[in-house]
Amino acid sequence: MEKLAIFGGTPVRESKIFYGRQCIEQDDIDAVAETLRGDLITCGPKVEALEKKLCEVTGAKYAVVVANGTAALHLAAMTAGFGEGDEVIVSSITFAASANCILYCGAKPVFADIDPRTYNIDPESVRKLITPKTKGIVAVDFTGQSVEHDALHKICEENGLLLIEDAAHAIGTKYNGRPVGSIADMTCFSFHPVKTVTGGEGGAITTDNEEFYRRLMRLRTHGITRVQSEMAHPTDALWYNEQVELGFNYRMTDFQAALLLSQLNKLPRFSARRKEIVAKYDSVFSKMPEIIVQQEIPQSDTTRHLYILRLNPERLACDRRQFFDALYAENVCPQVHYLPVYWHSYYEKLGYQRGICPNAEDYYNWSMSIPLYYSMTDAEVEDTVRAVKKVVEYYRK
Ligand SMILES: *Cc1c(COP(=O)(O)O)cnc(C)c1O
């Protein structure tokens, strides 16, 4: 057996690789530079072009581009009308922002458990949590895999709920052939550098609902409008615009939008490479009883953002921490996505108890994300596989 790097052996790789990174090419840089030489550098023609492009990519009627994914979730939650006294059901295994947006509006996040096979929100768990106070659902396409839209749609229809889809991981994914972004009442995207396409920072909301669209556009810029039909004191005076509600400055710059436009043109290529790496990992790890492979629902054609390595505690004589540290020392650096949101001390102080979502907690205790990004070379994919095998062999029961 090979000596693990953590115990003084030679690491599988000399340099570290991490779970995700952006891919910026020369034409991306050129697009940003060209925009910086223009007249408008914030929220100008590139933002408008990006909104049009997002409608093409997702099949949605409207897209509103904002500063980041968290801003997208905040505006979507406000536009959904979540407020004091309302409950909103949300995935428990997600980035905190998915639940924070509910708190921003004064409503109460109610955490649903995950399906232990797919790690996505379990529609049966959602059903059990519905009360007369429930207003909506924030469902996360975790790792990029689409949520179970048919089941969630049925629950929403039967109970008069709004569905916000947090698709921060899922640009490029389809559900029954329909692109994510055209299915839920509102869909939120993030363009942070670890996500499949990036603007440095960036976010967007897509919707088919014109009323939602108008409100999202207003809230992005302070709640100020130039549309006469939205004004209390309409006039066609050229200088006049009116604040009709309390909004924010959640604008994206035009040079970020230029970067994103350039990146979105590469989405088919980015998506294909991610699928190729996932297929390689799946083919190796599905043959190893020490590793549990994430299951896909047949409806989801997934552009995977994260690859989850879940340990089988019955076959390994180590805990997650030991495995994680050993892999890290091999210079194949994993990360953990995510702590169940209600385990964060902030949520603990709000009164959430441990134990409410057992599948989520069990998932968390044994999982980590291994490198998956477009620009990974075949050698880096091989190194990752070798490092995982090396650590598995050492700790095999
Ligand atoms: C990245 C992410 C967000 C937040 O997006 P930002 O652009 O970083 O604000 C929200 N939800 C999920 C699931 C994410 O992964």
mmCIF file of C-alpha atoms and ligand atoms in Angstrom:
data_model
loop_
_atom_site.group_PDB
_atom_site.id
_atom_site.type_symbol
_atom_site.label_atom_id
_atom_site.label_comp_id
_atom_site.label_asym_id
_atom_site.label_seq_id
_atom_site.Cartn_x
_atom_site.Cartn_y
_atom_site.Cartn_z
ATOM 1 C CA MET A 1 0.000 0.000 0.000
ATOM 2 C CA GLU A 2 1.218 3.515 -0.877
ATOM 3 C CA LYS A 3 2.088 5.780 2.042
ATOM 4 C CA LEU A 4 -0.374 8.652 2.254
ATOM 5 C CA ALA A 5 1.066 12.154 1.839
ATOM 6 C CA ILE A 6 -0.498 13.156 5.144
ATOM 7 C CA PHE A 7 1.794 10.582 6.839
ATOM 8 C CA GLY A 8 4.899 11.690 4.948
ATOM 9 C CA GLY A 9 4.420 9.874 1.617
ATOM 10 C CA THR A 10 4.752 11.510 -1.801
ATOM 11 C CA PRO A 11 1.583 13.387 -2.836
ATOM 12 C CA VAL A 12 -0.205 12.290 -6.007
ATOM 13 C CA ARG A 13 0.382 15.789 -7.448
ATOM 14 C CA GLU A 14 3.004 18.454 -6.882
ATOM 15 C CA SER A 15 0.634 21.423 -7.178
ATOM 16 C CA LYS A 16 -2.768 21.827 -5.602
ATOM 17 C CA ILE A 17 -6.022 21.739 -7.519
ATOM 18 C CA PHE A 18 -9.313 22.875 -5.982
ATOM 19 C CA TYR A 19 -12.956 21.959 -6.406
ATOM 20 C CA GLY A 20 -13.755 24.694 -8.887
ATOM 21 C CA ARG A 21 -12.295 27.572 -10.858
ATOM 22 C CA GLN A 22 -13.210 29.932 -13.656
ATOM 23 C CA CYS A 23 -12.080 29.667 -17.266
ATOM 24 C CA ILE A 24 -11.233 33.084 -18.770
ATOM 25 C CA GLU A 25 -9.992 33.116 -22.365
ATOM 26 C CA GLN A 26 -8.548 35.885 -24.545
ATOM 27 C CA ASP A 27 -11.895 36.737 -26.168
ATOM 28 C CA ASP A 28 -13.447 37.171 -22.694
ATOM 29 C CA ILE A 29 -10.711 39.686 -21.850
ATOM 30 C CA ASP A 30 -11.179 41.464 -25.194
ATOM 31 C CA ALA A 31 -14.927 41.782 -24.597
ATOM 32 C CA VAL A 32 -14.343 43.431 -21.208
ATOM 33 C CA ALA A 33 -11.663 45.777 -22.582
ATOM 34 C CA GLU A 34 -13.869 46.859 -25.461
ATOM 35 C CA THR A 35 -16.725 47.687 -23.092
ATOM 36 C CA LEU A 36 -14.433 49.714 -20.835
ATOM 37 C CA ARG A 37 -13.583 51.940 -23.838
ATOM 38 C CA GLY A 38 -17.287 52.653 -24.434
ATOM 39 C CA ASP A 39 -19.527 55.449 -23.134
ATOM 40 C CA LEU A 40 -21.556 53.467 -20.638
ATOM 41 C CA ILE A 41 -19.787 51.246 -18.171
ATOM 42 C CA THR A 42 -22.646 50.395 -15.857
ATOM 43 C CA CYS A 43 -26.040 48.929 -16.702
ATOM 44 C CA GLY A 44 -25.984 49.879 -20.389
ATOM 45 C CA PRO A 45 -26.350 48.037 -23.698
ATOM 46 C CA LYS A 46 -24.366 44.965 -22.569
ATOM 47 C CA VAL A 47 -26.689 44.354 -19.625
ATOM 48 C CA GLU A 48 -29.647 44.599 -22.000
ATOM 49 C CA ALA A 49 -27.973 42.226 -24.460
ATOM 50 C CA LEU A 50 -27.213 39.822 -21.608
ATOM 51 C CA GLU A 51 -30.858 39.808 -20.552
ATOM 52 C CA LYS A 52 -31.843 38.959 -24.124
ATOM 53 C CA LYS A 53 -29.230 36.201 -24.259
ATOM 54 C CA LEU A 54 -30.431 34.724 -20.953
ATOM 55 C CA CYS A 55 -33.961 34.587 -22.361
ATOM 56 C CA GLU A 56 -32.584 32.664 -25.355
ATOM 57 C CA VAL A 57 -30.572 30.263 -23.192
ATOM 58 C CA THR A 58 -33.375 29.564 -20.702
ATOM 59 C CA GLY A 59 -36.460 29.994 -22.853
ATOM 60 C CA ALA A 60 -37.907 32.465 -20.313
ATOM 61 C CA LYS A 61 -39.890 35.536 -21.438
ATOM 62 C CA TYR A 62 -38.033 37.961 -19.160
ATOM 63 C CA ALA A 63 -34.637 38.172 -17.511
ATOM 64 C CA VAL A 64 -33.410 40.737 -14.983
ATOM 65 C CA VAL A 65 -29.656 40.912 -14.477
ATOM 66 C CA VAL A 66 -28.406 41.910 -11.009
ATOM 67 C CA ALA A 67 -25.183 42.293 -9.027
ATOM 68 C CA ASN A 68 -24.983 38.705 -7.693
ATOM 69 C CA GLY A 69 -26.998 35.562 -6.995
ATOM 70 C CA THR A 70 -27.864 36.660 -3.470
ATOM 71 C CA ALA A 71 -29.374 39.906 -4.797
ATOM 72 C CA ALA A 72 -31.348 37.808 -7.303
ATOM 73 C CA LEU A 73 -32.769 35.680 -4.469
ATOM 74 C CA HIS A 74 -33.529 38.751 -2.349
ATOM 75 C CA LEU A 75 -35.478 40.481 -5.137
ATOM 76 C CA ALA A 76 -37.291 37.270 -6.083
ATOM 77 C CA ALA A 77 -38.354 36.700 -2.455
ATOM 78 C CA MET A 78 -39.596 40.312 -2.186
ATOM 79 C CA THR A 79 -41.419 40.058 -5.497
ATOM 80 C CA ALA A 80 -43.041 36.801 -4.396
ATOM 81 C CA GLY A 81 -44.494 38.854 -1.548
ATOM 82 C CA PHE A 82 -42.903 36.878 1.302
ATOM 83 C CA GLY A 83 -43.221 38.837 4.558
ATOM 84 C CA GLU A 84 -43.870 38.904 8.292
ATOM 85 C CA GLY A 85 -45.884 35.888 9.454
ATOM 86 C CA ASP A 86 -45.227 33.829 6.303
ATOM 87 C CA GLU A 87 -43.427 30.506 6.160
ATOM 88 C CA VAL A 88 -41.300 29.530 3.166
ATOM 89 C CA ILE A 89 -40.025 25.985 2.717
ATOM 90 C CA VAL A 90 -36.387 25.748 1.626
ATOM 91 C CA SER A 91 -33.748 23.093 0.929
ATOM 92 C CA SER A 92 -31.569 22.238 3.942
ATOM 93 C CA ILE A 93 -28.415 21.360 1.973
ATOM 94 C CA THR A 94 -27.579 24.610 0.217
ATOM 95 C CA PHE A 95 -25.592 27.801 0.494
ATOM 96 C CA ALA A 96 -27.027 29.994 3.274
ATOM 97 C CA ALA A 97 -28.177 32.643 0.766
ATOM 98 C CA SER A 98 -31.085 30.392 -0.327
ATOM 99 C CA ALA A 99 -32.594 30.729 3.160
ATOM 100 C CA ASN A 100 -31.253 34.196 4.018
ATOM 101 C CA CYS A 101 -33.415 35.742 1.295
ATOM 102 C CA ILE A 102 -36.481 34.562 3.233
ATOM 103 C CA LEU A 103 -35.192 36.202 6.420
ATOM 104 C CA TYR A 104 -34.446 39.454 4.525
ATOM 105 C CA CYS A 105 -38.195 39.696 3.886
ATOM 106 C CA GLY A 106 -39.170 39.022 7.517
ATOM 107 C CA ALA A 107 -40.584 35.566 6.693
ATOM 108 C CA LYS A 108 -39.609 32.274 8.352
ATOM 109 C CA PRO A 109 -37.489 29.639 6.559
ATOM 110 C CA VAL A 110 -38.762 26.097 7.141
ATOM 111 C CA PHE A 111 -36.155 23.476 6.238
ATOM 112 C CA ALA A 112 -37.135 20.475 4.138
ATOM 113 C CA ASP A 113 -35.084 17.295 4.125
ATOM 114 C CA ILE A 114 -33.252 15.980 1.067
ATOM 115 C CA ASP A 115 -33.808 12.828 -0.925
ATOM 116 C CA PRO A 116 -30.951 10.565 0.262
ATOM 117 C CA ARG A 117 -30.246 9.428 -3.320
ATOM 118 C CA THR A 118 -30.300 12.700 -5.277
ATOM 119 C CA TYR A 119 -29.498 15.147 -2.413
ATOM 120 C CA ASN A 120 -32.188 17.482 -3.790
ATOM 121 C CA ILE A 121 -35.178 18.740 -1.810
ATOM 122 C CA ASP A 122 -37.576 15.838 -1.151
ATOM 123 C CA PRO A 123 -41.121 16.695 -2.303
ATOM 124 C CA GLU A 124 -42.536 14.343 0.368
ATOM 125 C CA SER A 125 -40.703 16.268 3.073
ATOM 126 C CA VAL A 126 -42.054 19.545 1.608
ATOM 127 C CA ARG A 127 -45.595 18.220 1.744
ATOM 128 C CA LYS A 128 -45.324 17.396 5.446
ATOM 129 C CA LEU A 129 -44.187 20.930 6.305
ATOM 130 C CA ILE A 130 -47.070 22.837 4.720
ATOM 131 C CA THR A 131 -49.206 24.881 7.122
ATOM 132 C CA PRO A 132 -51.803 27.616 6.538
ATOM 133 C CA LYS A 133 -48.885 30.096 6.819
ATOM 134 C CA THR A 134 -46.851 28.566 3.964
ATOM 135 C CA LYS A 135 -46.417 31.044 1.098
ATOM 136 C CA GLY A 136 -43.809 29.442 -1.124
ATOM 137 C CA ILE A 137 -40.839 27.175 -1.741
ATOM 138 C CA VAL A 138 -37.217 28.020 -2.476
ATOM 139 C CA ALA A 139 -35.888 24.855 -4.141
ATOM 140 C CA VAL A 140 -32.210 24.473 -5.041
ATOM 141 C CA ASP A 141 -30.929 22.560 -8.065
ATOM 142 C CA PHE A 142 -28.157 21.139 -5.921
ATOM 143 C CA THR A 143 -24.938 20.301 -7.840
ATOM 144 C CA GLY A 144 -26.767 21.377 -11.031
ATOM 145 C CA GLN A 145 -29.315 18.558 -11.056
ATOM 146 C CA SER A 146 -32.854 19.815 -11.605
ATOM 147 C CA VAL A 147 -35.318 19.609 -8.723
ATOM 148 C CA GLU A 148 -38.353 17.352 -9.201
ATOM 149 C CA HIS A 149 -40.498 19.933 -10.973
ATOM 150 C CA ASP A 150 -43.547 17.740 -11.600
ATOM 151 C CA ALA A 151 -43.929 16.878 -7.905
ATOM 152 C CA LEU A 152 -43.157 20.417 -6.696
ATOM 153 C CA HIS A 153 -45.499 21.968 -9.262
ATOM 154 C CA LYS A 154 -48.324 19.740 -8.043
ATOM 155 C CA ILE A 155 -47.679 20.741 -4.403
ATOM 156 C CA CYS A 156 -47.608 24.442 -5.361
ATOM 157 C CA GLU A 157 -50.815 24.204 -7.350
ATOM 158 C CA GLU A 158 -52.702 22.319 -4.628
ATOM 159 C CA ASN A 159 -51.632 24.754 -1.921
ATOM 160 C CA GLY A 160 -51.411 28.086 -3.762
ATOM 161 C CA LEU A 161 -47.639 28.408 -3.317
ATOM 162 C CA LEU A 162 -45.013 30.221 -5.392
ATOM 163 C CA LEU A 163 -41.896 28.353 -6.487
ATOM 164 C CA ILE A 164 -38.565 30.166 -6.552
ATOM 165 C CA GLU A 165 -35.863 27.976 -8.053
ATOM 166 C CA ASP A 166 -32.337 28.662 -6.853
ATOM 167 C CA ALA A 167 -30.495 27.618 -10.003
ATOM 168 C CA ALA A 168 -27.133 29.050 -8.931
ATOM 169 C CA HIS A 169 -25.618 25.638 -9.822
ATOM 170 C CA ALA A 170 -27.774 24.831 -12.803
ATOM 171 C CA ILE A 171 -27.324 27.073 -15.830
ATOM 172 C CA GLY A 172 -27.474 24.770 -18.868
ATOM 173 C CA THR A 173 -29.491 22.042 -17.117
ATOM 174 C CA LYS A 174 -32.775 20.825 -18.641
ATOM 175 C CA TYR A 175 -35.792 19.139 -17.065
ATOM 176 C CA ASN A 176 -37.792 16.987 -19.479
ATOM 177 C CA GLY A 177 -36.115 18.906 -22.288
ATOM 178 C CA ARG A 178 -37.017 22.343 -20.888
ATOM 179 C CA PRO A 179 -34.143 24.562 -19.798
ATOM 180 C CA VAL A 180 -33.986 25.497 -16.125
ATOM 181 C CA GLY A 181 -35.076 29.130 -16.003
ATOM 182 C CA SER A 182 -38.341 28.616 -17.864
ATOM 183 C CA ILE A 183 -40.116 26.334 -15.384
ATOM 184 C CA ALA A 184 -40.509 27.894 -11.905
ATOM 185 C CA ASP A 185 -42.363 31.165 -11.142
ATOM 186 C CA MET A 186 -38.960 32.797 -10.774
ATOM 187 C CA THR A 187 -35.511 31.251 -11.278
ATOM 188 C CA CYS A 188 -32.352 32.752 -9.779
ATOM 189 C CA PHE A 189 -28.857 32.350 -11.203
ATOM 190 C CA SER A 190 -25.396 33.165 -9.842
ATOM 191 C CA PHE A 191 -22.318 33.990 -11.898
ATOM 192 C CA HIS A 192 -19.722 33.757 -9.138
ATOM 193 C CA PRO A 193 -16.316 32.504 -10.431
ATOM 194 C CA VAL A 194 -16.822 28.906 -9.240
ATOM 195 C CA LYS A 195 -20.120 28.612 -11.148
ATOM 196 C CA THR A 196 -20.271 27.274 -14.723
ATOM 197 C CA VAL A 197 -20.153 30.755 -16.341
ATOM 198 C CA THR A 198 -18.915 33.882 -14.568
ATOM 199 C CA GLY A 199 -19.003 37.659 -14.616
ATOM 200 C CA GLY A 200 -16.619 37.958 -11.632
ATOM 201 C CA GLU A 201 -19.809 38.533 -9.671
ATOM 202 C CA GLY A 202 -23.287 38.511 -11.118
ATOM 203 C CA GLY A 203 -26.786 37.170 -10.893
ATOM 204 C CA ALA A 204 -30.110 37.078 -12.728
ATOM 205 C CA ILE A 205 -33.767 36.271 -12.272
ATOM 206 C CA THR A 206 -35.831 34.791 -15.109
ATOM 207 C CA THR A 207 -39.631 34.695 -15.208
ATOM 208 C CA ASP A 208 -42.587 34.510 -17.593
ATOM 209 C CA ASN A 209 -44.662 36.826 -15.381
ATOM 210 C CA GLU A 210 -44.706 40.430 -16.651
ATOM 211 C CA GLU A 211 -45.787 41.887 -13.316
ATOM 212 C CA PHE A 212 -42.903 40.151 -11.550
ATOM 213 C CA TYR A 213 -40.551 41.384 -14.253
ATOM 214 C CA ARG A 214 -41.576 45.035 -13.820
ATOM 215 C CA ARG A 215 -41.226 44.846 -10.050
ATOM 216 C CA LEU A 216 -37.808 43.162 -10.270
ATOM 217 C CA MET A 217 -36.587 45.881 -12.657
ATOM 218 C CA ARG A 218 -37.732 48.615 -10.249
ATOM 219 C CA LEU A 219 -36.310 46.969 -7.140
ATOM 220 C CA ARG A 220 -32.914 46.624 -8.860
ATOM 221 C CA THR A 221 -32.652 50.439 -8.982
ATOM 222 C CA HIS A 222 -33.922 51.801 -5.653
ATOM 223 C CA GLY A 223 -37.612 51.226 -6.464
ATOM 224 C CA ILE A 224 -37.350 54.113 -8.919
ATOM 225 C CA THR A 225 -39.293 53.964 -12.191
ATOM 226 C CA ARG A 226 -39.420 55.873 -15.465
ATOM 227 C CA VAL A 227 -42.577 54.049 -16.549
ATOM 228 C CA GLN A 228 -45.518 56.484 -16.372
ATOM 229 C CA SER A 229 -48.105 53.772 -15.704
ATOM 230 C CA GLU A 230 -46.223 52.830 -12.514
ATOM 231 C CA MET A 231 -46.082 56.421 -11.160
ATOM 232 C CA ALA A 232 -48.353 58.108 -8.627
ATOM 233 C CA HIS A 233 -47.654 61.468 -10.339
ATOM 234 C CA PRO A 234 -47.126 60.602 -13.992
ATOM 235 C CA THR A 235 -45.563 63.141 -16.317
ATOM 236 C CA ASP A 236 -43.612 62.876 -19.561
ATOM 237 C CA ALA A 237 -41.011 65.414 -18.389
ATOM 238 C CA LEU A 238 -37.638 64.072 -19.525
ATOM 239 C CA TRP A 239 -35.894 64.465 -16.185
ATOM 240 C CA TYR A 240 -38.645 62.898 -14.109
ATOM 241 C CA ASN A 241 -38.409 59.551 -12.475
ATOM 242 C CA GLU A 242 -40.172 58.532 -9.315
ATOM 243 C CA GLN A 243 -39.411 56.266 -6.380
ATOM 244 C CA VAL A 244 -42.558 54.242 -5.816
ATOM 245 C CA GLU A 245 -41.208 51.679 -3.321
ATOM 246 C CA LEU A 246 -38.065 50.899 -1.345
ATOM 247 C CA GLY A 247 -35.519 49.145 -3.539
ATOM 248 C CA PHE A 248 -31.745 48.769 -3.784
ATOM 249 C CA ASN A 249 -28.781 49.383 -6.016
ATOM 250 C CA TYR A 250 -28.332 45.825 -7.290
ATOM 251 C CA ARG A 251 -27.073 46.794 -10.757
ATOM 252 C CA MET A 252 -24.414 44.898 -12.668
ATOM 253 C CA THR A 253 -21.717 46.808 -14.571
ATOM 254 C CA ASP A 254 -21.666 46.690 -18.365
ATOM 255 C CA PHE A 255 -18.168 45.195 -18.435
ATOM 256 C CA GLN A 256 -19.296 42.287 -16.247
ATOM 257 C CA ALA A 257 -22.233 41.795 -18.607
ATOM 258 C CA ALA A 258 -19.791 41.765 -21.558
ATOM 259 C CA LEU A 259 -17.765 39.057 -19.825
ATOM 260 C CA LEU A 260 -20.909 37.031 -19.186
ATOM 261 C CA LEU A 261 -22.136 37.374 -22.765
ATOM 262 C CA SER A 262 -18.818 36.030 -23.945
ATOM 263 C CA GLN A 263 -18.956 33.203 -21.377
ATOM 264 C CA LEU A 264 -22.529 32.209 -22.259
ATOM 265 C CA ASN A 265 -21.440 31.634 -25.858
ATOM 266 C CA LYS A 266 -19.180 28.921 -24.430
ATOM 267 C CA LEU A 267 -21.853 27.253 -22.315
ATOM 268 C CA PRO A 268 -22.323 24.270 -24.690
ATOM 269 C CA ARG A 269 -18.568 23.605 -24.613
ATOM 270 C CA PHE A 270 -18.306 24.145 -20.823
ATOM 271 C CA SER A 271 -21.306 21.905 -20.265
ATOM 272 C CA ALA A 272 -20.022 19.081 -22.489
ATOM 273 C CA ARG A 273 -16.649 18.974 -20.721
ATOM 274 C CA ARG A 274 -18.264 18.930 -17.274
ATOM 275 C CA LYS A 275 -20.469 16.030 -18.381
ATOM 276 C CA GLU A 276 -17.421 14.181 -19.686
ATOM 277 C CA ILE A 277 -15.583 14.531 -16.354
ATOM 278 C CA VAL A 278 -18.691 13.468 -14.390
ATOM 279 C CA ALA A 279 -19.076 10.382 -16.620
ATOM 280 C CA LYS A 280 -15.425 9.455 -15.986
ATOM 281 C CA TYR A 281 -15.774 9.844 -12.196
ATOM 282 C CA ASP A 282 -19.090 7.951 -12.157
ATOM 283 C CA SER A 283 -17.632 5.053 -14.137
ATOM 284 C CA VAL A 284 -14.789 4.636 -11.638
ATOM 285 C CA PHE A 285 -16.556 5.394 -8.362
ATOM 286 C CA SER A 286 -19.703 3.413 -9.078
ATOM 287 C CA LYS A 287 -17.506 0.293 -9.024
ATOM 288 C CA MET A 288 -16.119 1.130 -5.576
ATOM 289 C CA PRO A 289 -18.323 0.025 -2.654
ATOM 290 C CA GLU A 290 -16.546 2.571 -0.396
ATOM 291 C CA ILE A 291 -18.016 5.450 -2.438
ATOM 292 C CA ILE A 292 -21.676 6.350 -2.878
ATOM 293 C CA VAL A 293 -22.454 7.978 -6.230
ATOM 294 C CA GLN A 294 -25.121 10.692 -6.503
ATOM 295 C CA GLN A 295 -28.226 9.423 -8.317
ATOM 296 C CA GLU A 296 -29.806 11.376 -11.170
ATOM 297 C CA ILE A 297 -33.517 11.548 -11.868
ATOM 298 C CA PRO A 298 -34.128 10.551 -15.513
ATOM 299 C CA GLN A 299 -35.870 13.883 -16.224
ATOM 300 C CA SER A 300 -32.722 15.911 -15.535
ATOM 301 C CA ASP A 301 -30.164 16.529 -18.279
ATOM 302 C CA THR A 302 -27.602 17.984 -15.911
ATOM 303 C CA THR A 303 -24.765 20.419 -16.399
ATOM 304 C CA ARG A 304 -23.053 19.469 -13.158
ATOM 305 C CA HIS A 305 -21.519 22.248 -11.058
ATOM 306 C CA LEU A 306 -20.266 20.036 -8.201
ATOM 307 C CA TYR A 307 -19.122 16.434 -8.003
ATOM 308 C CA ILE A 308 -19.976 14.934 -4.625
ATOM 309 C CA LEU A 309 -17.830 12.187 -3.174
ATOM 310 C CA ARG A 310 -19.905 10.522 -0.465
ATOM 311 C CA LEU A 311 -18.181 8.007 1.760
ATOM 312 C CA ASN A 312 -19.770 4.724 2.728
ATOM 313 C CA PRO A 313 -19.093 4.465 6.484
ATOM 314 C CA GLU A 314 -19.739 0.710 6.419
ATOM 315 C CA ARG A 315 -16.724 0.194 4.184
ATOM 316 C CA LEU A 316 -14.228 2.760 5.473
ATOM 317 C CA ALA A 317 -12.373 2.898 8.779
ATOM 318 C CA CYS A 318 -12.126 6.681 8.867
ATOM 319 C CA ASP A 319 -14.401 9.642 9.311
ATOM 320 C CA ARG A 320 -15.035 12.423 6.806
ATOM 321 C CA ARG A 321 -12.466 14.710 8.422
ATOM 322 C CA GLN A 322 -9.679 12.099 8.113
ATOM 323 C CA PHE A 323 -10.554 11.340 4.486
ATOM 324 C CA PHE A 324 -10.799 15.043 3.612
ATOM 325 C CA ASP A 325 -7.449 15.889 5.194
ATOM 326 C CA ALA A 326 -5.745 12.909 3.524
ATOM 327 C CA LEU A 327 -7.074 13.888 0.094
ATOM 328 C CA TYR A 328 -6.058 17.507 0.691
ATOM 329 C CA ALA A 329 -2.506 16.405 1.508
ATOM 330 C CA GLU A 330 -2.381 14.587 -1.863
ATOM 331 C CA ASN A 331 -2.918 18.099 -3.356
ATOM 332 C CA VAL A 332 -6.351 17.190 -4.702
ATOM 333 C CA CYS A 333 -8.154 19.681 -2.497
ATOM 334 C CA PRO A 334 -11.815 19.004 -1.735
ATOM 335 C CA GLN A 335 -14.435 21.290 -0.169
ATOM 336 C CA VAL A 336 -17.672 20.524 1.636
ATOM 337 C CA HIS A 337 -21.039 21.616 0.187
ATOM 338 C CA TYR A 338 -22.797 22.270 2.499
ATOM 339 C CA LEU A 339 -23.348 22.467 6.218
ATOM 340 C CA PRO A 340 -27.108 22.023 6.749
ATOM 341 C CA VAL A 341 -28.160 25.689 6.789
ATOM 342 C CA TYR A 342 -29.826 25.443 10.199
ATOM 343 C CA TRP A 343 -26.546 24.216 11.770
ATOM 344 C CA HIS A 344 -25.015 27.676 11.279
ATOM 345 C CA SER A 345 -24.827 29.363 14.673
ATOM 346 C CA TYR A 346 -26.928 32.278 13.418
ATOM 347 C CA TYR A 347 -29.790 29.892 12.637
ATOM 348 C CA GLU A 348 -29.173 27.968 15.855
ATOM 349 C CA LYS A 349 -29.720 31.223 17.757
ATOM 350 C CA LEU A 350 -32.998 31.680 15.888
ATOM 351 C CA GLY A 351 -34.121 28.438 17.549
ATOM 352 C CA TYR A 352 -33.588 25.751 14.880
ATOM 353 C CA GLN A 353 -32.719 22.390 16.452
ATOM 354 C CA ARG A 354 -30.340 19.775 15.122
ATOM 355 C CA GLY A 355 -32.016 16.554 13.983
ATOM 356 C CA ILE A 356 -34.883 18.107 11.976
ATOM 357 C CA CYS A 357 -33.563 16.845 8.605
ATOM 358 C CA PRO A 358 -31.857 13.470 9.238
ATOM 359 C CA ASN A 359 -31.049 12.734 5.584
ATOM 360 C CA ALA A 360 -29.395 16.139 5.190
ATOM 361 C CA GLU A 361 -27.331 15.646 8.332
ATOM 362 C CA ASP A 362 -26.214 12.153 7.331
ATOM 363 C CA TYR A 363 -25.311 13.471 3.876
ATOM 364 C CA TYR A 364 -23.280 16.292 5.413
ATOM 365 C CA ASN A 365 -21.363 14.001 7.760
ATOM 366 C CA TRP A 366 -19.924 11.858 4.961
ATOM 367 C CA SER A 367 -19.613 14.096 1.876
ATOM 368 C CA MET A 368 -17.164 16.362 0.109
ATOM 369 C CA SER A 369 -16.810 17.919 -3.369
ATOM 370 C CA ILE A 370 -13.836 16.935 -5.522
ATOM 371 C CA PRO A 371 -12.433 19.004 -8.425
ATOM 372 C CA LEU A 372 -14.807 19.590 -11.348
ATOM 373 C CA TYR A 373 -14.359 22.462 -13.770
ATOM 374 C CA TYR A 374 -14.146 23.038 -17.497
ATOM 375 C CA SER A 375 -10.407 23.608 -17.777
ATOM 376 C CA MET A 376 -9.374 20.474 -15.847
ATOM 377 C CA THR A 377 -6.956 18.491 -17.980
ATOM 378 C CA ASP A 378 -7.329 14.737 -18.454
ATOM 379 C CA ALA A 379 -4.183 14.368 -16.314
ATOM 380 C CA GLU A 380 -5.821 16.345 -13.506
ATOM 381 C CA VAL A 381 -8.925 14.160 -13.721
ATOM 382 C CA GLU A 382 -6.628 11.100 -13.539
ATOM 383 C CA ASP A 383 -4.786 12.567 -10.538
ATOM 384 C CA THR A 384 -8.089 13.100 -8.760
ATOM 385 C CA VAL A 385 -9.166 9.514 -9.384
ATOM 386 C CA ARG A 386 -5.748 8.219 -8.258
ATOM 387 C CA ALA A 387 -5.797 10.301 -5.085
ATOM 388 C CA VAL A 388 -9.300 9.108 -4.152
ATOM 389 C CA LYS A 389 -8.318 5.483 -4.807
ATOM 390 C CA LYS A 390 -5.128 5.881 -2.789
ATOM 391 C CA VAL A 391 -6.991 7.214 0.256
ATOM 392 C CA VAL A 392 -9.773 4.625 -0.106
ATOM 393 C CA GLU A 393 -7.237 1.795 -0.239
ATOM 394 C CA TYR A 394 -5.546 3.024 2.923
ATOM 395 C CA TYR A 395 -8.762 3.302 4.927
ATOM 396 C CA ARG A 396 -10.634 0.355 3.423
ATOM 397 C CA LYS A 397 -12.227 -1.854 6.108
HETATM 398 C C1 LIG B 1 -23.432 30.720 -5.225
HETATM 399 C C2 LIG B 1 -24.773 30.463 -4.656
HETATM 400 C C3 LIG B 1 -25.649 31.489 -4.262
HETATM 401 C C4 LIG B 1 -25.253 32.918 -4.144
HETATM 402 O O1 LIG B 1 -24.742 33.485 -5.265
HETATM 403 P P1 LIG B 1 -23.740 34.736 -5.174
HETATM 404 O O2 LIG B 1 -23.648 35.146 -6.602
HETATM 405 O O3 LIG B 1 -22.451 34.252 -4.601
HETATM 406 O O4 LIG B 1 -24.384 35.776 -4.324
HETATM 407 C C5 LIG B 1 -26.938 31.138 -3.871
HETATM 408 N N1 LIG B 1 -27.340 29.864 -3.831
HETATM 409 C C6 LIG B 1 -26.524 28.858 -4.153
HETATM 410 C C7 LIG B 1 -27.041 27.464 -4.095
HETATM 411 C C8 LIG B 1 -25.205 29.119 -4.558
HETATM 412 O O5 LIG B 1 -24.389 28.105 -4.859
#
